[in-house]
């Protein structure tokens, strides 16, 4: 359900995982270093939940999690304690009924956040427009206004002024 390329298994680096129901988990990258023929369990999922995003982080990153209803939270990675491989994780963002995670982005103050909706509308926003939450698990602030015209939020990403964007339906 998610794939990530890892050049090496360095000490002090992490895999940060987020599920569609807003559960986040941070695990030391070194926990996955040794190969097993049958693979390794990386995350315990609740019934009906699924892994949607994995990011390689350094331990001091800031994360934005956005929902399909256009809400987003921003907090430091350190707010999510490090867990073992088979742990479930903790609440990263509280979701309204019927909502789910649309995307995760790592904050880079030299770049901007782009939000894209199902009907092709996009918006670039400075990361400074999102305050850093003291704790994880909040409902979030509006990152993109959702309407019948725009459709639900489809994805978010970190972009530069010079980046080209390709959207695939």
PDB file of C-alpha atoms in Angstrom:
ATOM      1  CA  UNK A   1       0.000   0.000   0.000  1.00  0.00           C
ATOM      2  CA  UNK A   2       3.037   2.286   0.265  1.00  0.00           C
ATOM      3  CA  UNK A   3       6.627   2.008  -0.952  1.00  0.00           C
ATOM      4  CA  UNK A   4       9.763   3.961  -0.104  1.00  0.00           C
ATOM      5  CA  UNK A   5      13.344   3.839  -1.303  1.00  0.00           C
ATOM      6  CA  UNK A   6      15.939   3.823   1.487  1.00  0.00           C
ATOM      7  CA  UNK A   7      19.617   4.234   0.518  1.00  0.00           C
ATOM      8  CA  UNK A   8      20.940   2.956   3.864  1.00  0.00           C
ATOM      9  CA  UNK A   9      19.759   2.099   7.366  1.00  0.00           C
ATOM     10  CA  UNK A  10      21.364   4.899   9.395  1.00  0.00           C
ATOM     11  CA  UNK A  11      21.116   5.281  13.182  1.00  0.00           C
ATOM     12  CA  UNK A  12      18.832   8.101  14.304  1.00  0.00           C
ATOM     13  CA  UNK A  13      16.654   8.038  11.174  1.00  0.00           C
ATOM     14  CA  UNK A  14      13.008   7.028  11.107  1.00  0.00           C
ATOM     15  CA  UNK A  15      10.139   5.772   9.002  1.00  0.00           C
ATOM     16  CA  UNK A  16       7.002   7.801   9.670  1.00  0.00           C
ATOM     17  CA  UNK A  17       3.779   6.092   8.588  1.00  0.00           C
ATOM     18  CA  UNK A  18       0.242   7.479   8.353  1.00  0.00           C
ATOM     19  CA  UNK A  19      -2.976   5.541   7.762  1.00  0.00           C
ATOM     20  CA  UNK A  20      -6.156   6.741   6.062  1.00  0.00           C
ATOM     21  CA  UNK A  21      -7.874   6.921   9.476  1.00  0.00           C
ATOM     22  CA  UNK A  22      -5.319   9.411  10.821  1.00  0.00           C
ATOM     23  CA  UNK A  23      -3.091   7.048  12.804  1.00  0.00           C
ATOM     24  CA  UNK A  24       0.614   7.974  12.764  1.00  0.00           C
ATOM     25  CA  UNK A  25       3.584   5.843  13.742  1.00  0.00           C
ATOM     26  CA  UNK A  26       7.307   6.573  13.905  1.00  0.00           C
ATOM     27  CA  UNK A  27       9.803   3.693  13.984  1.00  0.00           C
ATOM     28  CA  UNK A  28      13.603   3.617  13.910  1.00  0.00           C
ATOM     29  CA  UNK A  29      14.801   2.782  10.409  1.00  0.00           C
ATOM     30  CA  UNK A  30      17.352   0.333  11.829  1.00  0.00           C
ATOM     31  CA  UNK A  31      14.449  -1.932  12.935  1.00  0.00           C
ATOM     32  CA  UNK A  32      14.070  -2.933   9.258  1.00  0.00           C
ATOM     33  CA  UNK A  33      17.781  -3.419   8.458  1.00  0.00           C
ATOM     34  CA  UNK A  34      18.009  -7.210   8.693  1.00  0.00           C
ATOM     35  CA  UNK A  35      16.367  -9.175   5.908  1.00  0.00           C
ATOM     36  CA  UNK A  36      13.818 -11.883   6.602  1.00  0.00           C
ATOM     37  CA  UNK A  37      12.669 -14.235   3.918  1.00  0.00           C
ATOM     38  CA  UNK A  38       8.978 -13.711   4.721  1.00  0.00           C
ATOM     39  CA  UNK A  39       9.286  -9.945   5.242  1.00  0.00           C
ATOM     40  CA  UNK A  40       8.720  -7.969   8.433  1.00  0.00           C
ATOM     41  CA  UNK A  41       5.589  -6.550  10.015  1.00  0.00           C
ATOM     42  CA  UNK A  42       5.883  -2.763   9.874  1.00  0.00           C
ATOM     43  CA  UNK A  43       2.508  -1.696  11.300  1.00  0.00           C
ATOM     44  CA  UNK A  44      -0.542  -3.208  12.972  1.00  0.00           C
ATOM     45  CA  UNK A  45      -3.691  -1.914  11.293  1.00  0.00           C
ATOM     46  CA  UNK A  46      -7.217  -1.622  12.689  1.00  0.00           C
ATOM     47  CA  UNK A  47     -10.064  -3.339  10.818  1.00  0.00           C
ATOM     48  CA  UNK A  48     -10.850  -1.326   7.661  1.00  0.00           C
ATOM     49  CA  UNK A  49      -7.787   0.941   7.946  1.00  0.00           C
ATOM     50  CA  UNK A  50      -4.920   0.994   5.461  1.00  0.00           C
ATOM     51  CA  UNK A  51      -1.462   2.469   5.173  1.00  0.00           C
ATOM     52  CA  UNK A  52      -1.419   5.411   2.782  1.00  0.00           C
ATOM     53  CA  UNK A  53       1.876   7.246   3.353  1.00  0.00           C
ATOM     54  CA  UNK A  54       5.422   6.462   4.449  1.00  0.00           C
ATOM     55  CA  UNK A  55       8.146   9.098   4.763  1.00  0.00           C
ATOM     56  CA  UNK A  56      11.832   8.776   5.633  1.00  0.00           C
ATOM     57  CA  UNK A  57      12.548  11.361   8.353  1.00  0.00           C
ATOM     58  CA  UNK A  58      15.558  12.490  10.374  1.00  0.00           C
ATOM     59  CA  UNK A  59      13.873  12.880  13.773  1.00  0.00           C
ATOM     60  CA  UNK A  60      13.427  16.656  13.766  1.00  0.00           C
ATOM     61  CA  UNK A  61      11.074  17.142  10.812  1.00  0.00           C
ATOM     62  CA  UNK A  62       7.760  18.969  10.863  1.00  0.00           C
ATOM     63  CA  UNK A  63       4.799  17.144   9.340  1.00  0.00           C
ATOM     64  CA  UNK A  64       1.523  18.314   7.797  1.00  0.00           C
ATOM     65  CA  UNK A  65      -1.352  15.833   7.564  1.00  0.00           C
ATOM     66  CA  UNK A  66      -4.344  16.903   5.439  1.00  0.00           C
ATOM     67  CA  UNK A  67      -7.817  15.365   5.158  1.00  0.00           C
ATOM     68  CA  UNK A  68     -10.207  14.982   2.227  1.00  0.00           C
ATOM     69  CA  UNK A  69     -12.466  17.628   3.839  1.00  0.00           C
ATOM     70  CA  UNK A  70      -9.663  20.221   3.515  1.00  0.00           C
ATOM     71  CA  UNK A  71      -8.380  20.320   7.108  1.00  0.00           C
ATOM     72  CA  UNK A  72      -4.697  20.060   8.074  1.00  0.00           C
ATOM     73  CA  UNK A  73      -2.532  19.816  11.187  1.00  0.00           C
ATOM     74  CA  UNK A  74       1.149  20.682  11.516  1.00  0.00           C
ATOM     75  CA  UNK A  75       3.402  19.458  14.298  1.00  0.00           C
ATOM     76  CA  UNK A  76       6.934  18.315  14.936  1.00  0.00           C
ATOM     77  CA  UNK A  77       7.844  14.699  14.441  1.00  0.00           C
ATOM     78  CA  UNK A  78       9.088  14.582  18.040  1.00  0.00           C
ATOM     79  CA  UNK A  79       5.427  14.728  19.195  1.00  0.00           C
ATOM     80  CA  UNK A  80       5.096  11.134  17.980  1.00  0.00           C
ATOM     81  CA  UNK A  81       7.049   8.811  20.244  1.00  0.00           C
ATOM     82  CA  UNK A  82       9.207   6.150  18.637  1.00  0.00           C
ATOM     83  CA  UNK A  83       7.523   2.706  18.612  1.00  0.00           C
ATOM     84  CA  UNK A  84       8.410  -0.878  17.781  1.00  0.00           C
ATOM     85  CA  UNK A  85       7.669  -2.466  14.420  1.00  0.00           C
ATOM     86  CA  UNK A  86       4.401  -4.191  15.323  1.00  0.00           C
ATOM     87  CA  UNK A  87       2.855  -1.238  17.225  1.00  0.00           C
ATOM     88  CA  UNK A  88      -0.403   0.290  15.995  1.00  0.00           C
ATOM     89  CA  UNK A  89       0.567   3.960  16.286  1.00  0.00           C
ATOM     90  CA  UNK A  90      -1.208   6.962  17.815  1.00  0.00           C
ATOM     91  CA  UNK A  91      -3.789   9.508  16.649  1.00  0.00           C
ATOM     92  CA  UNK A  92      -2.172  12.003  14.283  1.00  0.00           C
ATOM     93  CA  UNK A  93      -5.338  13.888  13.285  1.00  0.00           C
ATOM     94  CA  UNK A  94      -8.911  13.514  14.540  1.00  0.00           C
ATOM     95  CA  UNK A  95     -11.317  12.908  11.669  1.00  0.00           C
ATOM     96  CA  UNK A  96     -14.987  13.754  11.259  1.00  0.00           C
ATOM     97  CA  UNK A  97     -17.308  10.890  10.250  1.00  0.00           C
ATOM     98  CA  UNK A  98     -16.668   9.884   6.640  1.00  0.00           C
ATOM     99  CA  UNK A  99     -13.389  11.836   6.379  1.00  0.00           C
ATOM    100  CA  UNK A 100      -9.960  10.307   5.740  1.00  0.00           C
ATOM    101  CA  UNK A 101      -6.356  11.380   5.228  1.00  0.00           C
ATOM    102  CA  UNK A 102      -5.654  12.821   1.779  1.00  0.00           C
ATOM    103  CA  UNK A 103      -1.931  13.453   2.128  1.00  0.00           C
ATOM    104  CA  UNK A 104       1.160  13.997   4.215  1.00  0.00           C
ATOM    105  CA  UNK A 105       3.945  16.486   3.538  1.00  0.00           C
ATOM    106  CA  UNK A 106       7.222  17.270   5.241  1.00  0.00           C
ATOM    107  CA  UNK A 107       7.624  20.986   5.956  1.00  0.00           C
ATOM    108  CA  UNK A 108      10.419  22.811   4.117  1.00  0.00           C
ATOM    109  CA  UNK A 109      10.317  26.569   4.721  1.00  0.00           C
ATOM    110  CA  UNK A 110      12.132  27.236   1.427  1.00  0.00           C
ATOM    111  CA  UNK A 111       9.243  25.612  -0.455  1.00  0.00           C
ATOM    112  CA  UNK A 112       5.427  25.772  -0.433  1.00  0.00           C
ATOM    113  CA  UNK A 113       2.532  23.408   0.193  1.00  0.00           C
ATOM    114  CA  UNK A 114       0.314  22.642  -2.789  1.00  0.00           C
ATOM    115  CA  UNK A 115      -3.184  21.218  -2.343  1.00  0.00           C
ATOM    116  CA  UNK A 116      -5.032  19.629  -5.258  1.00  0.00           C
ATOM    117  CA  UNK A 117      -8.739  18.777  -5.302  1.00  0.00           C
ATOM    118  CA  UNK A 118     -10.615  16.036  -7.143  1.00  0.00           C
ATOM    119  CA  UNK A 119     -11.925  18.489  -9.739  1.00  0.00           C
ATOM    120  CA  UNK A 120      -8.446  19.812 -10.571  1.00  0.00           C
ATOM    121  CA  UNK A 121      -8.306  22.961  -8.440  1.00  0.00           C
ATOM    122  CA  UNK A 122      -4.979  23.719  -6.804  1.00  0.00           C
ATOM    123  CA  UNK A 123      -3.652  26.163  -4.249  1.00  0.00           C
ATOM    124  CA  UNK A 124      -0.125  27.034  -3.112  1.00  0.00           C
ATOM    125  CA  UNK A 125       0.289  28.065   0.517  1.00  0.00           C
ATOM    126  CA  UNK A 126       3.258  29.152   2.631  1.00  0.00           C
ATOM    127  CA  UNK A 127       4.027  26.711   5.420  1.00  0.00           C
ATOM    128  CA  UNK A 128       4.049  29.689   7.796  1.00  0.00           C
ATOM    129  CA  UNK A 129       0.247  29.932   7.349  1.00  0.00           C
ATOM    130  CA  UNK A 130      -0.050  26.753   9.443  1.00  0.00           C
ATOM    131  CA  UNK A 131       0.769  27.169  13.114  1.00  0.00           C
ATOM    132  CA  UNK A 132       2.707  24.398  14.806  1.00  0.00           C
ATOM    133  CA  UNK A 133       0.413  22.478  17.145  1.00  0.00           C
ATOM    134  CA  UNK A 134       1.785  21.733  20.603  1.00  0.00           C
ATOM    135  CA  UNK A 135       0.215  18.270  20.571  1.00  0.00           C
ATOM    136  CA  UNK A 136      -0.794  15.872  17.855  1.00  0.00           C
ATOM    137  CA  UNK A 137      -4.366  14.684  17.416  1.00  0.00           C
ATOM    138  CA  UNK A 138      -6.211  17.949  16.766  1.00  0.00           C
ATOM    139  CA  UNK A 139      -8.894  18.446  14.110  1.00  0.00           C
ATOM    140  CA  UNK A 140      -6.795  20.952  12.157  1.00  0.00           C
ATOM    141  CA  UNK A 141      -7.289  24.226  10.302  1.00  0.00           C
ATOM    142  CA  UNK A 142      -8.639  24.780   6.793  1.00  0.00           C
ATOM    143  CA  UNK A 143      -5.944  24.268   4.153  1.00  0.00           C
ATOM    144  CA  UNK A 144      -8.282  24.277   1.138  1.00  0.00           C
ATOM    145  CA  UNK A 145     -11.920  25.351   1.014  1.00  0.00           C
ATOM    146  CA  UNK A 146     -14.006  22.421  -0.191  1.00  0.00           C
ATOM    147  CA  UNK A 147     -17.198  22.851  -2.238  1.00  0.00           C
ATOM    148  CA  UNK A 148     -19.187  21.051  -4.931  1.00  0.00           C
ATOM    149  CA  UNK A 149     -17.189  23.016  -7.504  1.00  0.00           C
ATOM    150  CA  UNK A 150     -13.755  21.961  -6.182  1.00  0.00           C
ATOM    151  CA  UNK A 151     -14.540  18.459  -4.962  1.00  0.00           C
ATOM    152  CA  UNK A 152     -12.750  16.853  -2.031  1.00  0.00           C
ATOM    153  CA  UNK A 153      -9.035  17.256  -1.416  1.00  0.00           C
ATOM    154  CA  UNK A 154      -7.158  14.648  -3.463  1.00  0.00           C
ATOM    155  CA  UNK A 155      -3.524  15.238  -2.505  1.00  0.00           C
ATOM    156  CA  UNK A 156      -0.929  17.564  -0.988  1.00  0.00           C
ATOM    157  CA  UNK A 157       2.754  17.972  -1.756  1.00  0.00           C
ATOM    158  CA  UNK A 158       5.759  20.190  -1.127  1.00  0.00           C
ATOM    159  CA  UNK A 159       6.767  22.175  -4.232  1.00  0.00           C
ATOM    160  CA  UNK A 160       9.226  24.795  -5.517  1.00  0.00           C
ATOM    161  CA  UNK A 161       8.530  27.723  -7.839  1.00  0.00           C
ATOM    162  CA  UNK A 162      10.396  25.850 -10.595  1.00  0.00           C
ATOM    163  CA  UNK A 163       8.665  22.482 -10.173  1.00  0.00           C
ATOM    164  CA  UNK A 164       6.491  21.039 -12.910  1.00  0.00           C
ATOM    165  CA  UNK A 165       3.368  19.259 -11.718  1.00  0.00           C
ATOM    166  CA  UNK A 166       1.682  16.317 -13.404  1.00  0.00           C
ATOM    167  CA  UNK A 167      -1.769  15.228 -12.284  1.00  0.00           C
ATOM    168  CA  UNK A 168      -3.164  11.879 -13.337  1.00  0.00           C
ATOM    169  CA  UNK A 169      -6.865  11.025 -13.111  1.00  0.00           C
TER     170      UNK A 169
END
